[in-house]
CSV table of C-alpha atoms in Angstrom, one decimal:
chain,number,residue,atom,x,y,z
A,1,MET,CA,-6.5,-23.4,10.7
A,2,MET,CA,-6.0,-24.8,14.3
A,3,GLU,CA,-9.2,-25.3,16.5
A,4,TYR,CA,-9.3,-24.6,20.1
A,5,ALA,CA,-8.9,-28.3,21.2
A,6,GLU,CA,-5.5,-28.5,19.3
A,7,TYR,CA,-3.9,-25.8,21.4
A,8,GLU,CA,-1.4,-27.2,23.8
A,9,TYR,CA,-0.1,-24.1,25.8
A,10,LEU,CA,-3.0,-21.8,25.5
A,11,LEU,CA,-6.2,-22.3,27.9
A,12,PHE,CA,-9.6,-20.8,27.0
A,13,GLU,CA,-12.3,-19.5,29.3
A,14,ARG,CA,-15.6,-18.0,27.9
A,15,LEU,CA,-16.9,-14.8,29.6
A,16,PRO,CA,-20.1,-13.0,29.2
A,17,ASN,CA,-20.6,-10.7,26.3
A,18,GLY,CA,-18.5,-12.6,23.8
A,19,VAL,CA,-15.2,-12.3,25.8
A,20,LEU,CA,-12.7,-15.0,25.3
A,21,GLN,CA,-9.9,-15.2,28.0
A,22,ILE,CA,-6.5,-16.9,26.6
A,23,THR,CA,-4.2,-17.8,29.2
A,24,MET,CA,-0.6,-18.6,28.3
A,25,ASN,CA,0.0,-21.9,30.2
A,26,ARG,CA,3.7,-22.9,30.9
A,27,PRO,CA,3.9,-21.5,34.5
A,28,GLU,CA,6.9,-23.8,35.3
A,29,ALA,CA,8.9,-21.8,32.6
A,30,MET,CA,7.2,-18.4,33.5
A,31,ASN,CA,5.3,-19.0,30.2
A,32,ALA,CA,8.5,-18.8,28.1
A,33,VAL,CA,7.8,-19.4,24.4
A,34,ASN,CA,9.1,-22.7,23.2
A,35,ALA,CA,8.6,-23.9,19.5
A,36,GLN,CA,4.7,-25.1,19.9
A,37,LEU,CA,3.8,-22.0,21.9
A,38,HIS,CA,5.5,-19.6,19.5
A,39,LYS,CA,3.3,-21.3,16.6
A,40,GLU,CA,0.3,-21.1,18.8
A,41,LEU,CA,0.6,-17.3,19.4
A,42,GLY,CA,0.7,-16.8,15.8
A,43,GLN,CA,-2.3,-18.9,14.9
A,44,ILE,CA,-4.8,-18.0,17.8
A,45,TRP,CA,-5.7,-14.8,16.1
A,46,ARG,CA,-6.9,-16.6,13.0
A,47,THR,CA,-8.8,-19.1,14.9
A,48,ILE,CA,-10.6,-16.3,17.0
A,49,GLY,CA,-11.1,-14.5,13.6
A,50,ASP,CA,-13.2,-17.3,12.5
A,51,ASP,CA,-15.1,-17.8,15.7
A,52,PRO,CA,-18.6,-16.1,15.6
A,53,ASP,CA,-18.9,-16.5,19.4
A,54,THR,CA,-16.0,-14.3,20.3
A,55,ARG,CA,-16.2,-10.5,20.0
A,56,VAL,CA,-13.2,-9.6,22.2
A,57,ALA,CA,-10.1,-11.4,23.2
A,58,LEU,CA,-8.4,-11.1,26.6
A,59,ILE,CA,-5.0,-12.5,27.0
A,60,THR,CA,-2.8,-13.1,30.2
A,61,GLY,CA,-0.1,-15.5,31.5
A,62,ALA,CA,-0.5,-18.3,34.2
A,63,GLY,CA,1.3,-17.9,37.3
A,64,ARG,CA,3.8,-15.0,38.2
A,65,ALA,CA,4.9,-14.0,34.5
A,66,PHE,CA,3.1,-12.9,31.5
A,67,CYS,CA,5.7,-14.4,29.3
A,68,ALA,CA,9.4,-14.5,29.8
A,69,GLY,CA,10.4,-14.4,26.2
A,70,GLY,CA,11.9,-17.1,24.1
A,71,ASP,CA,13.0,-20.3,25.5
A,72,LEU,CA,16.3,-20.3,23.7
A,73,PHE,CA,18.2,-22.9,25.7
A,74,GLY,CA,19.1,-25.8,23.6
A,75,VAL,CA,17.6,-24.4,20.4
A,76,ASP,CA,19.7,-24.8,17.2
A,77,PHE,CA,19.4,-21.5,15.1
A,78,GLN,CA,22.1,-22.9,12.7
A,79,GLN,CA,19.5,-25.1,10.8
A,80,PHE,CA,18.0,-22.8,8.1
A,81,ASP,CA,14.6,-24.6,8.0
A,82,PHE,CA,14.1,-23.8,11.8
A,83,VAL,CA,15.2,-20.1,11.3
A,84,TYR,CA,12.8,-19.7,8.3
A,85,LYS,CA,9.9,-21.2,10.2
A,86,THR,CA,10.6,-19.0,13.3
A,87,LEU,CA,10.7,-16.0,11.0
A,88,GLN,CA,7.3,-16.8,9.6
A,89,GLU,CA,5.8,-17.4,13.0
A,90,ASP,CA,7.0,-14.0,14.0
A,91,ARG,CA,5.3,-12.3,11.3
A,92,ASP,CA,2.1,-14.3,11.9
A,93,ILE,CA,2.2,-13.1,15.6
A,94,VAL,CA,2.6,-9.6,14.7
A,95,TYR,CA,0.3,-9.5,11.3
A,96,ASN,CA,-2.3,-11.9,12.6
A,97,MET,CA,-2.8,-9.5,15.7
A,98,ILE,CA,-2.9,-6.4,13.6
A,99,ASN,CA,-5.2,-7.8,11.0
A,100,LEU,CA,-7.8,-9.4,13.5
A,101,ASP,CA,-10.8,-7.1,13.4
A,102,LYS,CA,-11.8,-8.0,16.8
A,103,PRO,CA,-10.3,-6.0,19.8
A,104,ILE,CA,-7.6,-7.5,22.0
A,105,VAL,CA,-6.8,-6.7,25.5
A,106,SER,CA,-3.6,-7.9,27.3
A,107,ALA,CA,-3.4,-8.1,31.2
A,108,ILE,CA,0.2,-7.9,31.8
A,109,ASN,CA,0.7,-9.8,35.3
A,110,GLY,CA,4.3,-10.0,35.6
A,111,TRP,CA,7.5,-10.5,33.5
A,112,ALA,CA,6.8,-9.6,29.7
A,113,ILE,CA,9.8,-10.0,27.4
A,114,GLY,CA,10.6,-10.5,23.6
A,115,ALA,CA,7.7,-12.6,21.7
A,116,GLY,CA,5.6,-12.3,25.0
A,117,LEU,CA,6.2,-8.5,25.0
A,118,ALA,CA,5.1,-8.5,21.3
A,119,VAL,CA,1.8,-9.9,22.3
A,120,ALA,CA,1.3,-7.7,25.2
A,121,LEU,CA,1.9,-4.5,23.3
A,122,LEU,CA,0.2,-5.3,20.2
A,123,ALA,CA,-3.0,-5.6,22.0
A,124,ASP,CA,-5.5,-2.8,21.4
A,125,VAL,CA,-5.6,-2.2,25.0
A,126,SER,CA,-2.7,-3.3,27.3
A,127,ILE,CA,-3.2,-3.2,31.1
A,128,ALA,CA,-0.1,-3.6,33.3
A,129,SER,CA,-0.1,-4.7,36.8
A,130,ASP,CA,2.2,-2.6,39.2
A,131,ARG,CA,4.1,-5.7,39.5
A,132,ALA,CA,4.8,-6.0,35.7
A,133,ARG,CA,8.4,-6.1,34.5
A,134,ILE,CA,8.9,-5.0,30.9
A,135,MET,CA,12.1,-5.5,28.8
A,136,ASP,CA,12.7,-6.1,25.0
A,137,GLY,CA,15.6,-8.4,25.8
A,138,HIS,CA,17.0,-8.7,22.1
A,139,THR,CA,20.2,-6.6,22.1
A,140,ARG,CA,20.9,-8.0,25.7
A,141,ILE,CA,21.7,-11.3,23.8
A,142,GLY,CA,23.5,-9.8,20.8
A,143,VAL,CA,20.4,-9.8,18.4
A,144,ALA,CA,18.5,-7.0,16.5
A,145,ALA,CA,15.1,-6.0,18.2
A,146,GLY,CA,13.1,-8.0,15.7
A,147,ASP,CA,9.8,-9.3,17.4
A,148,HIS,CA,7.6,-6.5,17.2
A,149,ALA,CA,9.6,-3.2,18.4
A,150,ALA,CA,10.3,-1.7,15.2
A,151,ILE,CA,6.6,-1.6,14.2
A,152,ILE,CA,5.3,-0.1,17.5
A,153,TRP,CA,7.6,1.4,20.1
A,154,PRO,CA,8.2,4.5,18.3
A,155,LEU,CA,4.4,5.1,18.0
A,156,LEU,CA,3.7,4.3,21.4
A,157,CYS,CA,6.4,6.0,23.4
A,158,GLY,CA,8.4,8.1,20.7
A,159,MET,CA,11.8,7.6,19.0
A,160,ALA,CA,14.1,8.8,21.6
A,161,ARG,CA,12.6,6.7,24.5
A,162,ALA,CA,12.2,3.7,22.1
A,163,LYS,CA,15.9,3.8,21.1
A,164,TYR,CA,17.1,4.1,24.6
A,165,TYR,CA,15.1,1.1,26.0
A,166,LEU,CA,15.8,-1.1,23.1
A,167,PHE,CA,19.5,-0.2,23.0
A,168,THR,CA,20.1,-0.5,26.8
A,169,ASN,CA,17.4,-3.1,27.7
A,170,ASP,CA,16.6,-1.3,30.9
A,171,GLU,CA,13.5,-2.7,32.4
A,172,LEU,CA,10.4,-0.7,33.1
A,173,ASN,CA,7.8,-1.6,35.7
A,174,GLY,CA,4.0,-1.0,35.0
A,175,GLU,CA,3.9,2.4,36.2
A,176,GLN,CA,6.7,3.6,34.2
A,177,ALA,CA,5.5,1.9,31.2
A,178,ALA,CA,2.2,3.6,31.5
A,179,GLU,CA,3.9,6.9,32.3
A,180,ILE,CA,5.7,6.8,28.8
A,181,GLY,CA,2.7,5.6,26.9
A,182,LEU,CA,4.1,2.1,26.3
A,183,VAL,CA,1.0,0.6,27.8
A,184,SER,CA,-2.6,1.7,28.2
A,185,MET,CA,-2.7,1.9,31.8
A,186,CYS,CA,-1.3,0.3,35.2
A,187,VAL,CA,-3.3,-0.9,38.0
A,188,PRO,CA,-2.6,-2.5,41.4
A,189,HIS,CA,-1.8,-6.1,41.0
A,190,ASP,CA,-4.7,-7.5,42.9
A,191,GLU,CA,-7.2,-5.5,40.6
A,192,LEU,CA,-5.6,-6.5,37.4
A,193,MET,CA,-7.8,-9.1,36.2
A,194,ASP,CA,-10.9,-7.5,37.4
A,195,ARG,CA,-10.0,-4.3,35.5
A,196,ALA,CA,-8.9,-6.4,32.3
A,197,ARG,CA,-12.1,-8.2,32.3
A,198,GLU,CA,-14.2,-5.0,32.7
A,199,VAL,CA,-12.6,-3.4,29.9
A,200,ALA,CA,-13.0,-6.5,27.6
A,201,ASP,CA,-16.7,-6.8,28.8
A,202,ARG,CA,-17.3,-3.1,28.0
A,203,LEU,CA,-15.8,-3.7,24.4
A,204,GLY,CA,-18.0,-7.0,24.1
A,205,ARG,CA,-21.1,-4.8,24.8
A,206,GLY,CA,-20.0,-2.1,22.4
A,207,SER,CA,-20.8,-1.6,18.7
A,208,ALA,CA,-19.2,-4.6,16.9
A,209,VAL,CA,-19.0,-2.6,13.6
A,210,ALA,CA,-17.9,0.5,15.0
A,211,LEU,CA,-15.0,-1.0,17.1
A,212,ARG,CA,-13.9,-3.3,14.3
A,213,THR,CA,-13.7,-0.5,11.7
A,214,THR,CA,-11.7,1.8,14.2
A,215,LYS,CA,-9.4,-0.7,14.9
A,216,HIS,CA,-8.6,-1.3,11.1
A,217,ILE,CA,-8.2,2.5,10.5
A,218,LEU,CA,-5.9,3.0,13.5
A,219,ASN,CA,-3.9,-0.1,12.4
A,220,ASN,CA,-3.0,1.4,9.3
A,221,TRP,CA,-0.4,3.3,11.2
A,222,LEU,CA,1.2,-0.2,11.9
A,223,ARG,CA,0.7,-1.4,8.3
A,224,MET,CA,2.6,1.5,7.1
A,225,ASN,CA,5.5,0.3,9.4
A,226,ALA,CA,5.5,-3.1,8.2
A,227,PRO,CA,8.7,-2.9,5.9
A,228,ASN,CA,10.5,-1.6,9.2
A,229,PHE,CA,9.4,-4.8,11.0
A,230,ASP,CA,10.1,-7.2,8.3
A,231,ALA,CA,13.7,-5.8,8.2
A,232,SER,CA,14.1,-6.1,11.9
A,233,ALA,CA,12.8,-9.8,12.0
A,234,ALA,CA,15.1,-10.6,9.3
A,235,PHE,CA,18.2,-9.1,10.9
A,236,GLU,CA,17.2,-10.6,14.1
A,237,LEU,CA,16.9,-14.2,12.8
A,238,LEU,CA,20.1,-13.7,10.7
A,239,GLN,CA,22.1,-12.7,13.9
A,240,PHE,CA,20.7,-15.8,15.7
A,241,MET,CA,23.1,-17.7,13.3
A,242,GLY,CA,26.2,-15.8,14.3
A,243,PRO,CA,28.6,-15.6,17.3
A,244,ASP,CA,27.2,-12.9,19.3
A,245,VAL,CA,23.9,-14.7,20.4
A,246,ARG,CA,25.9,-17.7,21.6
A,247,GLU,CA,27.9,-15.5,23.7
A,248,GLY,CA,24.7,-13.6,24.9
A,249,VAL,CA,22.6,-16.5,25.7
A,250,ASP,CA,25.6,-18.2,27.7
A,251,ALA,CA,25.8,-14.8,29.6
A,252,VAL,CA,22.2,-14.8,30.5
A,253,GLN,CA,22.4,-18.6,31.6
A,254,GLU,CA,25.6,-17.9,33.7
A,255,LYS,CA,24.4,-14.5,35.0
A,256,ARG,CA,27.3,-12.6,34.0
A,257,SER,CA,28.0,-9.7,31.5
A,258,PRO,CA,28.4,-10.9,27.9
A,259,THR,CA,31.7,-9.9,25.8
A,260,PHE,CA,30.2,-10.1,22.3
A,261,PRO,CA,32.7,-11.0,19.3
A,262,SER,CA,31.4,-8.2,17.3
A,263,SER,CA,32.7,-5.7,19.7
A,264,ALA,CA,36.4,-6.8,18.8
A,265,VAL,CA,35.5,-6.6,15.1
A,266,TYR,CA,33.9,-3.1,15.3
A,267,PRO,CA,35.9,-1.6,18.2
A,268,GLY,CA,34.9,1.9,17.6
């Protein structure tokens, strides 16, 4: 179990009524998830669960992004130990958020992609700025949508829209995400943190037992989808060891369209 002082890339601010604001803090990298932050995003929910002074968690990102996905450049996904550790941490992020009995509010202040999007959408109340930009990002680099999408996108926005956005990686702004039910609401950017703090404060003043049991009951819908998430995460990490992802990451870095090797193997 990690203590608050052990977190390197998460900042903490205590607000009234048991609200703990958490800020992902790698603004120079748009809060992209490196190995340490990936671990921290899985463990923080257990730390909060054992914290008697916190009744509600509010998470956002420093600077102009919520979280710009995984920091993949220079990562060696050919190492089995690293891949297995990453898979375990993916599971920690998803299941520790689902199983935390305290409400989580996300304030999506900018880009939210990949692992960061998992945190944004698995929050119990997700509030997006009208400047937010949301994109899953996985199939764009040649891997299955494995961080969280299989467990929650179809429940939030329906299967047809989930397939469209996960297949195409078209981005959504905050207003579009709210319109299809992917987030709870969209507010003007300058009002985002005030609104998120207001919601978190309201939950902090509510009946703890009623809110926690209601969350537990509703999250049984997500627990029923756990096998789908486990399969998607395993496929994603397996495919990180293949050739498509190398081409996909290179294409993103070089700002060009990818030519995936698997398209030649499976031409039609």
